[in-house]
PDB file of C-alpha atoms in Angstrom:
ATOM      1  CA  MET A   1       0.000   0.000   0.000  1.00  0.00           C
ATOM      2  CA  GLY A   2       2.726   2.430   0.953  1.00  0.00           C
ATOM      3  CA  HIS A   3       4.739   1.508  -2.116  1.00  0.00           C
ATOM      4  CA  SER A   4       1.747   2.184  -4.351  1.00  0.00           C
ATOM      5  CA  ALA A   5       1.399   5.670  -2.914  1.00  0.00           C
ATOM      6  CA  ALA A   6       5.102   6.305  -3.413  1.00  0.00           C
ATOM      7  CA  VAL A   7       4.783   5.566  -7.120  1.00  0.00           C
ATOM      8  CA  TRP A   8       2.277   8.396  -7.419  1.00  0.00           C
ATOM      9  CA  ASP A   9       4.069  10.919  -5.271  1.00  0.00           C
ATOM     10  CA  GLN A  10       6.991  10.411  -2.926  1.00  0.00           C
ATOM     11  CA  ARG A  11       5.791  13.326  -0.757  1.00  0.00           C
ATOM     12  CA  ALA A  12       2.319  11.940  -0.162  1.00  0.00           C
ATOM     13  CA  ALA A  13       1.843   9.699   2.858  1.00  0.00           C
ATOM     14  CA  VAL A  14      -0.327   6.668   3.590  1.00  0.00           C
ATOM     15  CA  GLU A  15      -0.385   5.550   7.216  1.00  0.00           C
ATOM     16  CA  VAL A  16      -2.385   2.950   9.148  1.00  0.00           C
ATOM     17  CA  THR A  17      -3.288   4.001  12.694  1.00  0.00           C
ATOM     18  CA  LYS A  18      -6.031   3.204  15.224  1.00  0.00           C
ATOM     19  CA  ASP A  19      -9.285   5.114  15.555  1.00  0.00           C
ATOM     20  CA  TRP A  20     -11.218   5.905  18.765  1.00  0.00           C
ATOM     21  CA  ASN A  21     -12.388   2.267  19.027  1.00  0.00           C
ATOM     22  CA  GLY A  22      -9.001   0.705  18.381  1.00  0.00           C
ATOM     23  CA  ILE A  23     -10.066  -0.181  14.840  1.00  0.00           C
ATOM     24  CA  ASP A  24      -7.571   0.357  12.047  1.00  0.00           C
ATOM     25  CA  GLN A  25      -7.943   3.514  10.013  1.00  0.00           C
ATOM     26  CA  VAL A  26      -5.970   4.738   7.035  1.00  0.00           C
ATOM     27  CA  VAL A  27      -4.686   8.304   6.967  1.00  0.00           C
ATOM     28  CA  LEU A  28      -3.935   9.862   3.578  1.00  0.00           C
ATOM     29  CA  ARG A  29      -1.830  13.014   3.487  1.00  0.00           C
ATOM     30  CA  ALA A  30      -1.099  15.339   0.593  1.00  0.00           C
ATOM     31  CA  PRO A  31       2.121  17.390   0.374  1.00  0.00           C
ATOM     32  CA  ARG A  32       0.385  20.739   0.911  1.00  0.00           C
ATOM     33  CA  GLY A  33      -1.255  19.579   4.152  1.00  0.00           C
ATOM     34  CA  ALA A  34      -4.648  18.175   3.117  1.00  0.00           C
ATOM     35  CA  SER A  35      -5.612  14.884   4.736  1.00  0.00           C
ATOM     36  CA  ALA A  36      -8.308  12.214   4.797  1.00  0.00           C
ATOM     37  CA  ARG A  37      -9.083   9.469   7.305  1.00  0.00           C
ATOM     38  CA  ILE A  38     -10.829   6.255   6.347  1.00  0.00           C
ATOM     39  CA  SER A  39     -12.002   3.808   9.004  1.00  0.00           C
ATOM     40  CA  LEU A  40     -11.966   0.112   8.209  1.00  0.00           C
ATOM     41  CA  TYR A  41     -15.243   0.016  10.121  1.00  0.00           C
ATOM     42  CA  GLY A  42     -17.663   0.638   7.283  1.00  0.00           C
ATOM     43  CA  GLY A  43     -14.984   1.753   4.821  1.00  0.00           C
ATOM     44  CA  GLN A  44     -16.126   5.192   5.950  1.00  0.00           C
ATOM     45  CA  VAL A  45     -14.307   8.444   5.322  1.00  0.00           C
ATOM     46  CA  THR A  46     -14.474  10.057   8.762  1.00  0.00           C
ATOM     47  CA  SER A  47     -12.430  13.191   8.080  1.00  0.00           C
ATOM     48  CA  TRP A  48     -11.342  15.286   5.127  1.00  0.00           C
ATOM     49  CA  ARG A  49      -9.309  18.416   5.806  1.00  0.00           C
ATOM     50  CA  ASN A  50      -7.937  21.050   3.443  1.00  0.00           C
ATOM     51  CA  ASP A  51      -4.351  22.305   3.421  1.00  0.00           C
ATOM     52  CA  ARG A  52      -5.207  24.773   6.208  1.00  0.00           C
ATOM     53  CA  GLY A  53      -6.426  21.964   8.446  1.00  0.00           C
ATOM     54  CA  GLU A  54     -10.099  22.948   8.173  1.00  0.00           C
ATOM     55  CA  GLU A  55     -12.535  20.034   8.423  1.00  0.00           C
ATOM     56  CA  LEU A  56     -14.711  19.822   5.307  1.00  0.00           C
ATOM     57  CA  LEU A  57     -17.010  17.008   6.429  1.00  0.00           C
ATOM     58  CA  PHE A  58     -19.572  17.238   9.215  1.00  0.00           C
ATOM     59  CA  THR A  59     -19.713  14.821  12.136  1.00  0.00           C
ATOM     60  CA  SER A  60     -22.236  15.256  14.916  1.00  0.00           C
ATOM     61  CA  SER A  61     -20.848  15.985  18.372  1.00  0.00           C
ATOM     62  CA  LYS A  62     -23.312  13.347  19.614  1.00  0.00           C
ATOM     63  CA  ALA A  63     -22.375  10.722  17.039  1.00  0.00           C
ATOM     64  CA  ILE A  64     -22.169   7.210  18.434  1.00  0.00           C
ATOM     65  CA  LEU A  65     -18.633   6.180  17.630  1.00  0.00           C
ATOM     66  CA  LYS A  66     -18.820   2.444  18.155  1.00  0.00           C
ATOM     67  CA  ALA A  67     -20.383  -0.650  16.597  1.00  0.00           C
ATOM     68  CA  PRO A  68     -23.009  -1.579  15.704  1.00  0.00           C
ATOM     69  CA  LYS A  69     -24.219   1.985  15.175  1.00  0.00           C
ATOM     70  CA  GLY A  70     -23.127   3.761  11.998  1.00  0.00           C
ATOM     71  CA  MET A  71     -21.491   7.123  12.681  1.00  0.00           C
ATOM     72  CA  GLN A  72     -23.621  10.192  11.957  1.00  0.00           C
ATOM     73  CA  GLY A  73     -21.153  12.061   9.776  1.00  0.00           C
ATOM     74  CA  GLY A  74     -18.325  11.733   7.267  1.00  0.00           C
ATOM     75  CA  ILE A  75     -19.152   9.655   4.185  1.00  0.00           C
ATOM     76  CA  PRO A  76     -20.862   6.359   5.034  1.00  0.00           C
ATOM     77  CA  ILE A  77     -21.334   3.797   2.254  1.00  0.00           C
ATOM     78  CA  CYS A  78     -24.972   2.780   1.732  1.00  0.00           C
ATOM     79  CA  PHE A  79     -25.057  -0.729   0.202  1.00  0.00           C
ATOM     80  CA  PRO A  80     -26.896  -2.887  -0.814  1.00  0.00           C
ATOM     81  CA  GLN A  81     -29.840  -0.763   0.287  1.00  0.00           C
ATOM     82  CA  PHE A  82     -30.456   2.961   0.625  1.00  0.00           C
ATOM     83  CA  GLY A  83     -32.578   4.190   3.501  1.00  0.00           C
ATOM     84  CA  SER A  84     -35.461   1.953   4.493  1.00  0.00           C
ATOM     85  CA  CYS A  85     -36.349   1.004   0.934  1.00  0.00           C
ATOM     86  CA  GLY A  86     -35.958  -2.746   1.485  1.00  0.00           C
ATOM     87  CA  LEU A  87     -35.908  -5.543   4.038  1.00  0.00           C
ATOM     88  CA  LEU A  88     -32.398  -4.901   5.350  1.00  0.00           C
ATOM     89  CA  GLU A  89     -31.240  -2.564   8.108  1.00  0.00           C
ATOM     90  CA  LYS A  90     -31.453   1.118   7.196  1.00  0.00           C
ATOM     91  CA  ASN A  91     -28.849   2.040   4.553  1.00  0.00           C
ATOM     92  CA  GLY A  92     -27.665  -1.568   4.265  1.00  0.00           C
ATOM     93  CA  PHE A  93     -24.935  -3.460   6.082  1.00  0.00           C
ATOM     94  CA  ALA A  94     -21.732  -2.294   4.355  1.00  0.00           C
ATOM     95  CA  ARG A  95     -21.409   0.699   6.704  1.00  0.00           C
ATOM     96  CA  ASN A  96     -21.403  -1.615   9.739  1.00  0.00           C
ATOM     97  CA  LYS A  97     -18.832  -4.181   8.589  1.00  0.00           C
ATOM     98  CA  ILE A  98     -15.077  -4.397   8.968  1.00  0.00           C
ATOM     99  CA  TRP A  99     -13.336  -3.949   5.622  1.00  0.00           C
ATOM    100  CA  ILE A 100      -9.792  -5.062   4.868  1.00  0.00           C
ATOM    101  CA  VAL A 101      -6.956  -3.262   3.136  1.00  0.00           C
ATOM    102  CA  ASP A 102      -6.161  -4.809  -0.243  1.00  0.00           C
ATOM    103  CA  ASP A 103      -2.404  -4.461  -0.720  1.00  0.00           C
ATOM    104  CA  ASN A 104      -2.443  -5.947  -4.228  1.00  0.00           C
ATOM    105  CA  PRO A 105      -5.611  -4.716  -5.922  1.00  0.00           C
ATOM    106  CA  PRO A 106      -6.305  -5.343  -9.600  1.00  0.00           C
ATOM    107  CA  PRO A 107      -5.352  -2.344 -11.731  1.00  0.00           C
ATOM    108  CA  LEU A 108      -7.984   0.315 -12.185  1.00  0.00           C
ATOM    109  CA  PRO A 109      -7.937   1.667 -15.750  1.00  0.00           C
ATOM    110  CA  THR A 110      -7.209   5.368 -15.683  1.00  0.00           C
ATOM    111  CA  GLY A 111      -5.763   8.029 -17.897  1.00  0.00           C
ATOM    112  CA  ASP A 112      -5.162  10.257 -14.912  1.00  0.00           C
ATOM    113  CA  SER A 113      -1.576  11.216 -14.209  1.00  0.00           C
ATOM    114  CA  THR A 114      -2.305  13.367 -11.150  1.00  0.00           C
ATOM    115  CA  ALA A 115      -0.202  12.331  -8.182  1.00  0.00           C
ATOM    116  CA  LYS A 116      -2.222  11.101  -5.229  1.00  0.00           C
ATOM    117  CA  ALA A 117      -2.161   9.003  -2.105  1.00  0.00           C
ATOM    118  CA  PHE A 118      -4.719   6.228  -2.058  1.00  0.00           C
ATOM    119  CA  VAL A 119      -5.908   3.079  -0.337  1.00  0.00           C
ATOM    120  CA  ASP A 120      -7.897   0.132  -1.651  1.00  0.00           C
ATOM    121  CA  LEU A 121     -10.394  -1.554   0.679  1.00  0.00           C
ATOM    122  CA  LEU A 122     -12.245  -4.818   0.170  1.00  0.00           C
ATOM    123  CA  LEU A 123     -15.529  -6.173   1.539  1.00  0.00           C
ATOM    124  CA  LYS A 124     -16.959  -9.651   1.020  1.00  0.00           C
ATOM    125  CA  PRO A 125     -20.143 -11.020   2.611  1.00  0.00           C
ATOM    126  CA  SER A 126     -19.971 -12.945   5.853  1.00  0.00           C
ATOM    127  CA  GLU A 127     -22.154 -15.965   6.581  1.00  0.00           C
ATOM    128  CA  GLU A 128     -24.361 -13.642   8.609  1.00  0.00           C
ATOM    129  CA  ASP A 129     -24.723 -11.275   5.639  1.00  0.00           C
ATOM    130  CA  LEU A 130     -25.672 -14.144   3.337  1.00  0.00           C
ATOM    131  CA  LYS A 131     -28.536 -15.085   5.637  1.00  0.00           C
ATOM    132  CA  SER A 132     -30.138 -11.647   5.302  1.00  0.00           C
ATOM    133  CA  TRP A 133     -29.013 -10.929   1.730  1.00  0.00           C
ATOM    134  CA  PRO A 134     -28.163 -14.252  -0.016  1.00  0.00           C
ATOM    135  CA  HIS A 135     -25.859 -12.947  -2.745  1.00  0.00           C
ATOM    136  CA  SER A 136     -22.105 -13.376  -3.111  1.00  0.00           C
ATOM    137  CA  PHE A 137     -20.312 -10.180  -4.058  1.00  0.00           C
ATOM    138  CA  GLU A 138     -16.939  -8.486  -3.990  1.00  0.00           C
ATOM    139  CA  PHE A 139     -16.907  -4.775  -3.153  1.00  0.00           C
ATOM    140  CA  ARG A 140     -13.710  -2.855  -3.837  1.00  0.00           C
ATOM    141  CA  LEU A 141     -13.389   0.744  -2.718  1.00  0.00           C
ATOM    142  CA  ARG A 142     -10.546   3.074  -3.640  1.00  0.00           C
ATOM    143  CA  VAL A 143     -10.234   6.333  -1.703  1.00  0.00           C
ATOM    144  CA  SER A 144      -7.648   8.789  -2.991  1.00  0.00           C
ATOM    145  CA  LEU A 145      -6.399  12.236  -2.086  1.00  0.00           C
ATOM    146  CA  ALA A 146      -4.808  14.304  -4.850  1.00  0.00           C
ATOM    147  CA  THR A 147      -1.917  16.698  -4.277  1.00  0.00           C
ATOM    148  CA  ASN A 148      -4.367  19.617  -4.481  1.00  0.00           C
ATOM    149  CA  GLY A 149      -6.565  18.031  -1.782  1.00  0.00           C
ATOM    150  CA  ASP A 150      -9.360  16.714  -4.000  1.00  0.00           C
ATOM    151  CA  LEU A 151     -11.089  13.639  -2.557  1.00  0.00           C
ATOM    152  CA  THR A 152     -12.114  10.780  -4.850  1.00  0.00           C
ATOM    153  CA  MET A 153     -13.953   7.541  -4.082  1.00  0.00           C
ATOM    154  CA  ILE A 154     -14.375   4.756  -6.622  1.00  0.00           C
ATOM    155  CA  SER A 155     -16.531   1.720  -5.873  1.00  0.00           C
ATOM    156  CA  ARG A 156     -16.482  -1.499  -7.873  1.00  0.00           C
ATOM    157  CA  ILE A 157     -19.034  -4.172  -7.044  1.00  0.00           C
ATOM    158  CA  ARG A 158     -18.766  -7.578  -8.730  1.00  0.00           C
ATOM    159  CA  ASN A 159     -21.334 -10.359  -8.766  1.00  0.00           C
ATOM    160  CA  ILE A 160     -19.438 -13.564  -7.930  1.00  0.00           C
ATOM    161  CA  ASP A 161     -22.679 -15.493  -7.434  1.00  0.00           C
ATOM    162  CA  SER A 162     -24.393 -17.916  -9.789  1.00  0.00           C
ATOM    163  CA  LYS A 163     -27.538 -15.780  -9.978  1.00  0.00           C
ATOM    164  CA  PRO A 164     -28.233 -12.102 -10.611  1.00  0.00           C
ATOM    165  CA  PHE A 165     -28.875  -9.581  -7.854  1.00  0.00           C
ATOM    166  CA  SER A 166     -29.875  -5.925  -7.631  1.00  0.00           C
ATOM    167  CA  PHE A 167     -28.890  -3.189  -5.200  1.00  0.00           C
ATOM    168  CA  SER A 168     -29.185   0.497  -4.463  1.00  0.00           C
ATOM    169  CA  PHE A 169     -26.211   2.587  -3.422  1.00  0.00           C
ATOM    170  CA  ALA A 170     -25.183   5.990  -2.070  1.00  0.00           C
ATOM    171  CA  TYR A 171     -22.161   7.899  -0.863  1.00  0.00           C
ATOM    172  CA  HIS A 172     -23.962   9.500   2.103  1.00  0.00           C
ATOM    173  CA  THR A 173     -21.865  12.672   2.149  1.00  0.00           C
ATOM    174  CA  TYR A 174     -22.158  15.002   5.151  1.00  0.00           C
ATOM    175  CA  LEU A 175     -20.758  18.383   4.136  1.00  0.00           C
ATOM    176  CA  SER A 176     -19.725  20.930   6.758  1.00  0.00           C
ATOM    177  CA  VAL A 177     -21.327  24.324   6.104  1.00  0.00           C
ATOM    178  CA  SER A 178     -21.321  27.641   7.932  1.00  0.00           C
ATOM    179  CA  ASP A 179     -25.096  28.182   8.110  1.00  0.00           C
ATOM    180  CA  ILE A 180     -27.629  26.116   6.172  1.00  0.00           C
ATOM    181  CA  SER A 181     -29.753  29.208   5.544  1.00  0.00           C
ATOM    182  CA  GLU A 182     -26.809  30.722   3.634  1.00  0.00           C
ATOM    183  CA  VAL A 183     -26.232  27.671   1.408  1.00  0.00           C
ATOM    184  CA  ARG A 184     -27.596  26.902  -2.027  1.00  0.00           C
ATOM    185  CA  ILE A 185     -27.233  24.041  -4.493  1.00  0.00           C
ATOM    186  CA  GLU A 186     -26.883  24.624  -8.219  1.00  0.00           C
ATOM    187  CA  GLY A 187     -27.274  21.924 -10.860  1.00  0.00           C
ATOM    188  CA  LEU A 188     -30.612  20.436  -9.797  1.00  0.00           C
ATOM    189  CA  GLU A 189     -32.842  23.008 -11.523  1.00  0.00           C
ATOM    190  CA  THR A 190     -35.861  21.643 -13.472  1.00  0.00           C
ATOM    191  CA  LEU A 191     -35.201  18.069 -12.291  1.00  0.00           C
ATOM    192  CA  ASP A 192     -37.876  15.707 -11.037  1.00  0.00           C
ATOM    193  CA  TYR A 193     -37.443  14.540  -7.472  1.00  0.00           C
ATOM    194  CA  LEU A 194     -39.039  12.108  -5.041  1.00  0.00           C
ATOM    195  CA  ASP A 195     -40.040  13.849  -1.820  1.00  0.00           C
ATOM    196  CA  TYR A 196     -39.544  11.464   1.102  1.00  0.00           C
ATOM    197  CA  LEU A 197     -41.492  13.857   3.322  1.00  0.00           C
ATOM    198  CA  CYS A 198     -44.537  13.314   1.077  1.00  0.00           C
ATOM    199  CA  GLN A 199     -44.534   9.520   0.702  1.00  0.00           C
ATOM    200  CA  LYS A 200     -42.049   9.719  -2.179  1.00  0.00           C
ATOM    201  CA  GLU A 201     -44.443  11.748  -4.301  1.00  0.00           C
ATOM    202  CA  ARG A 202     -42.827  13.037  -7.492  1.00  0.00           C
ATOM    203  CA  PHE A 203     -42.357  16.778  -8.022  1.00  0.00           C
ATOM    204  CA  THR A 204     -40.354  19.023 -10.355  1.00  0.00           C
ATOM    205  CA  GLU A 205     -37.805  21.490  -8.980  1.00  0.00           C
ATOM    206  CA  GLN A 206     -38.989  25.018  -9.797  1.00  0.00           C
ATOM    207  CA  GLY A 207     -36.287  27.265  -8.369  1.00  0.00           C
ATOM    208  CA  ASP A 208     -33.133  28.560 -10.021  1.00  0.00           C
ATOM    209  CA  ALA A 209     -31.216  27.047  -7.100  1.00  0.00           C
ATOM    210  CA  LEU A 210     -32.125  24.947  -4.106  1.00  0.00           C
ATOM    211  CA  THR A 211     -32.113  26.882  -0.823  1.00  0.00           C
ATOM    212  CA  PHE A 212     -33.108  25.804   2.679  1.00  0.00           C
ATOM    213  CA  GLU A 213     -35.801  27.080   5.011  1.00  0.00           C
ATOM    214  CA  ASN A 214     -37.080  23.805   6.514  1.00  0.00           C
ATOM    215  CA  GLU A 215     -36.518  20.047   6.491  1.00  0.00           C
ATOM    216  CA  VAL A 216     -35.533  18.566   3.133  1.00  0.00           C
ATOM    217  CA  ASP A 217     -35.382  14.864   2.211  1.00  0.00           C
ATOM    218  CA  ARG A 218     -35.380  14.388  -1.553  1.00  0.00           C
ATOM    219  CA  VAL A 219     -33.982  12.170  -4.277  1.00  0.00           C
ATOM    220  CA  TYR A 220     -33.301  14.124  -7.482  1.00  0.00           C
ATOM    221  CA  LEU A 221     -33.511  11.915 -10.547  1.00  0.00           C
ATOM    222  CA  GLY A 222     -31.212  11.930 -13.567  1.00  0.00           C
ATOM    223  CA  ALA A 223     -28.978  14.606 -12.050  1.00  0.00           C
ATOM    224  CA  PRO A 224     -26.010  16.011 -14.000  1.00  0.00           C
ATOM    225  CA  ASN A 225     -22.531  14.743 -13.211  1.00  0.00           C
ATOM    226  CA  HIS A 226     -21.553  18.093 -11.661  1.00  0.00           C
ATOM    227  CA  VAL A 227     -23.455  19.674  -8.768  1.00  0.00           C
ATOM    228  CA  ALA A 228     -22.286  22.727  -6.828  1.00  0.00           C
ATOM    229  CA  VAL A 229     -22.934  23.488  -3.152  1.00  0.00           C
ATOM    230  CA  LEU A 230     -22.284  27.173  -2.502  1.00  0.00           C
ATOM    231  CA  ASP A 231     -21.528  28.328   1.039  1.00  0.00           C
ATOM    232  CA  HIS A 232     -21.795  32.122   0.990  1.00  0.00           C
ATOM    233  CA  GLU A 233     -20.494  32.806   4.491  1.00  0.00           C
ATOM    234  CA  LYS A 234     -17.359  30.695   4.063  1.00  0.00           C
ATOM    235  CA  LYS A 235     -16.986  31.924   0.466  1.00  0.00           C
ATOM    236  CA  ARG A 236     -16.322  28.434  -0.811  1.00  0.00           C
ATOM    237  CA  THR A 237     -18.039  25.963  -3.092  1.00  0.00           C
ATOM    238  CA  PHE A 238     -18.091  22.175  -3.008  1.00  0.00           C
ATOM    239  CA  VAL A 239     -18.063  20.848  -6.561  1.00  0.00           C
ATOM    240  CA  ILE A 240     -19.450  17.309  -6.480  1.00  0.00           C
ATOM    241  CA  ARG A 241     -18.564  15.164  -9.470  1.00  0.00           C
ATOM    242  CA  LYS A 242     -20.039  11.734 -10.028  1.00  0.00           C
ATOM    243  CA  GLU A 243     -20.043   8.890 -12.503  1.00  0.00           C
ATOM    244  CA  GLY A 244     -22.298   5.854 -12.715  1.00  0.00           C
ATOM    245  CA  LEU A 245     -24.585   7.443 -10.111  1.00  0.00           C
ATOM    246  CA  PRO A 246     -27.659   9.019 -11.734  1.00  0.00           C
ATOM    247  CA  ASP A 247     -29.421  10.299  -8.611  1.00  0.00           C
ATOM    248  CA  VAL A 248     -28.630  12.930  -5.972  1.00  0.00           C
ATOM    249  CA  VAL A 249     -30.009  12.820  -2.440  1.00  0.00           C
ATOM    250  CA  VAL A 250     -30.396  16.101  -0.556  1.00  0.00           C
ATOM    251  CA  TRP A 251     -31.086  15.901   3.170  1.00  0.00           C
ATOM    252  CA  ASN A 252     -31.204  18.255   6.138  1.00  0.00           C
ATOM    253  CA  PRO A 253     -33.263  17.240   9.201  1.00  0.00           C
ATOM    254  CA  TRP A 254     -33.945  20.817  10.389  1.00  0.00           C
ATOM    255  CA  GLU A 255     -34.880  21.599  13.963  1.00  0.00           C
ATOM    256  CA  LYS A 256     -37.881  19.370  14.715  1.00  0.00           C
ATOM    257  CA  LYS A 257     -36.347  16.186  13.330  1.00  0.00           C
ATOM    258  CA  SER A 258     -32.978  16.958  14.941  1.00  0.00           C
ATOM    259  CA  ARG A 259     -34.577  16.969  18.385  1.00  0.00           C
ATOM    260  CA  THR A 260     -35.802  13.394  17.863  1.00  0.00           C
ATOM    261  CA  MET A 261     -32.356  12.029  16.917  1.00  0.00           C
ATOM    262  CA  THR A 262     -30.355  10.708  19.856  1.00  0.00           C
ATOM    263  CA  ASP A 263     -27.043  10.855  17.971  1.00  0.00           C
ATOM    264  CA  PHE A 264     -27.473  14.361  16.565  1.00  0.00           C
ATOM    265  CA  GLY A 265     -27.323  17.753  18.308  1.00  0.00           C
ATOM    266  CA  ASP A 266     -30.509  19.835  18.447  1.00  0.00           C
ATOM    267  CA  GLU A 267     -28.934  22.782  16.610  1.00  0.00           C
ATOM    268  CA  GLU A 268     -26.411  20.949  14.447  1.00  0.00           C
ATOM    269  CA  TYR A 269     -28.671  20.938  11.392  1.00  0.00           C
ATOM    270  CA  LYS A 270     -27.421  24.492  10.821  1.00  0.00           C
ATOM    271  CA  GLN A 271     -23.852  23.296  10.155  1.00  0.00           C
ATOM    272  CA  MET A 272     -24.472  20.335   7.858  1.00  0.00           C
ATOM    273  CA  LEU A 273     -25.949  19.305   4.550  1.00  0.00           C
ATOM    274  CA  CYS A 274     -26.031  15.851   2.990  1.00  0.00           C
ATOM    275  CA  VAL A 275     -25.630  15.754  -0.775  1.00  0.00           C
ATOM    276  CA  ASP A 276     -25.291  12.140  -1.903  1.00  0.00           C
ATOM    277  CA  ALA A 277     -24.298  10.723  -5.274  1.00  0.00           C
ATOM    278  CA  ALA A 278     -26.559   7.692  -5.494  1.00  0.00           C
ATOM    279  CA  VAL A 279     -28.433   4.999  -7.404  1.00  0.00           C
ATOM    280  CA  ILE A 280     -31.924   4.755  -5.953  1.00  0.00           C
ATOM    281  CA  GLU A 281     -34.847   5.065  -8.393  1.00  0.00           C
ATOM    282  CA  LYS A 282     -33.618   2.270 -10.686  1.00  0.00           C
ATOM    283  CA  PRO A 283     -31.470  -0.218  -8.742  1.00  0.00           C
ATOM    284  CA  ILE A 284     -28.433  -1.736 -10.410  1.00  0.00           C
ATOM    285  CA  LEU A 285     -28.963  -5.279 -11.736  1.00  0.00           C
ATOM    286  CA  LEU A 286     -25.794  -7.364 -11.940  1.00  0.00           C
ATOM    287  CA  LYS A 287     -25.665 -10.708 -13.714  1.00  0.00           C
ATOM    288  CA  PRO A 288     -23.130 -13.355 -12.603  1.00  0.00           C
ATOM    289  CA  GLY A 289     -19.608 -12.146 -13.371  1.00  0.00           C
ATOM    290  CA  GLU A 290     -20.644  -8.569 -14.084  1.00  0.00           C
ATOM    291  CA  GLU A 291     -19.121  -5.541 -12.358  1.00  0.00           C
ATOM    292  CA  TRP A 292     -20.547  -2.098 -11.638  1.00  0.00           C
ATOM    293  CA  LYS A 293     -18.455   0.987 -11.008  1.00  0.00           C
ATOM    294  CA  GLY A 294     -19.548   4.260  -9.423  1.00  0.00           C
ATOM    295  CA  GLY A 295     -17.384   7.225  -8.536  1.00  0.00           C
ATOM    296  CA  LEU A 296     -17.549  10.373  -6.444  1.00  0.00           C
ATOM    297  CA  GLY A 297     -15.135  13.296  -6.523  1.00  0.00           C
ATOM    298  CA  ILE A 298     -15.273  16.419  -4.375  1.00  0.00           C
ATOM    299  CA  THR A 299     -13.343  19.607  -5.008  1.00  0.00           C
ATOM    300  CA  VAL A 300     -13.464  22.789  -2.934  1.00  0.00           C
ATOM    301  CA  VAL A 301     -13.045  26.045  -4.826  1.00  0.00           C
ATOM    302  CA  PRO A 302     -13.058  29.602  -3.431  1.00  0.00           C
ATOM    303  CA  SER A 303     -15.907  32.075  -3.801  1.00  0.00           C
ATOM    304  CA  SER A 304     -18.836  31.332  -6.092  1.00  0.00           C
ATOM    305  CA  TYR A 305     -19.055  28.402  -8.441  1.00  0.00           C
ATOM    306  CA  CYS A 306     -18.314  28.998 -12.099  1.00  0.00           C
ATOM    307  CA  SER A 307     -20.171  26.769 -14.542  1.00  0.00           C
ATOM    308  CA  GLU A 308     -17.108  26.726 -16.769  1.00  0.00           C
ATOM    309  CA  TYR A 309     -15.123  25.043 -13.991  1.00  0.00           C
ATOM    310  CA  ASP A 310     -15.073  21.461 -15.165  1.00  0.00           C
ATOM    311  CA  PRO A 311     -12.396  19.377 -13.435  1.00  0.00           C
ATOM    312  CA  CYS A 312     -12.018  15.793 -14.497  1.00  0.00           C
ATOM    313  CA  LEU A 313     -13.021  13.165 -11.965  1.00  0.00           C
ATOM    314  CA  SER A 314      -9.594  11.810 -11.084  1.00  0.00           C
ATOM    315  CA  GLY A 315      -9.257   8.070 -11.483  1.00  0.00           C
ATOM    316  CA  LEU A 316     -12.523   7.482 -13.381  1.00  0.00           C
TER     317      LEU A 316
END
């Protein structure tokens, strides 16, 4: 793993340490000071900091940081189910399993020459998993941090069973924002969405940008591969880039819902916003031997988003 990182950039660092529960976590560091932490519990990115050490992901101060509860924050992996849309536990079991580091992963085709530190994680079903979801799979996750601090996640899920299976998926991304009332999302205009606060009734987005004045829980369908989250107070924009993930989930619990959540602070809804690259409306169907790939990239740029800014999604 360390040797792989050195090939990309001798200055970048990949280190395995222990997290708050004594579980292994991988720390990626970029030469200019940006960093990312990935826990082997859930394959979850728990921290992503810029070169000034500022945390870019939100984690609740009341988050339960031990198994079997998934941590409220960072970037949990939702697989093979999103939300409560099936018979499994909410958001599936991948976020509550121990992943392993794959030191010799198969090559991932890429034309990207950008230096980066990365780690490859692997999840296979346990006997317990097969009882609740009887499908054999191999889930490979690559998390990489570019020299400029960009965060990229690439998931590859292979059907190694003798029969087909289907799944939904999401990178449940908790962004840290200054004040939710000062945030807007661009790129979802005119799209249809399923409103989970109205029994998944279908509506069409009418505004020029999505702003927040109350609880929001929506799945935007057929979203573009670039979505921008503008934080006016911090004068920065998250540019979310995705591939193989047609939907975008937007969620903020607002005040009333926050007060009902035991692992979430009453006022913390003001400092967070979930914007997830996802596959929800039309689950992925994999035949035996087939592989699906879905990628997420996040860049932070200063001031307001420019539609001409079109960075490539590193590694995809």
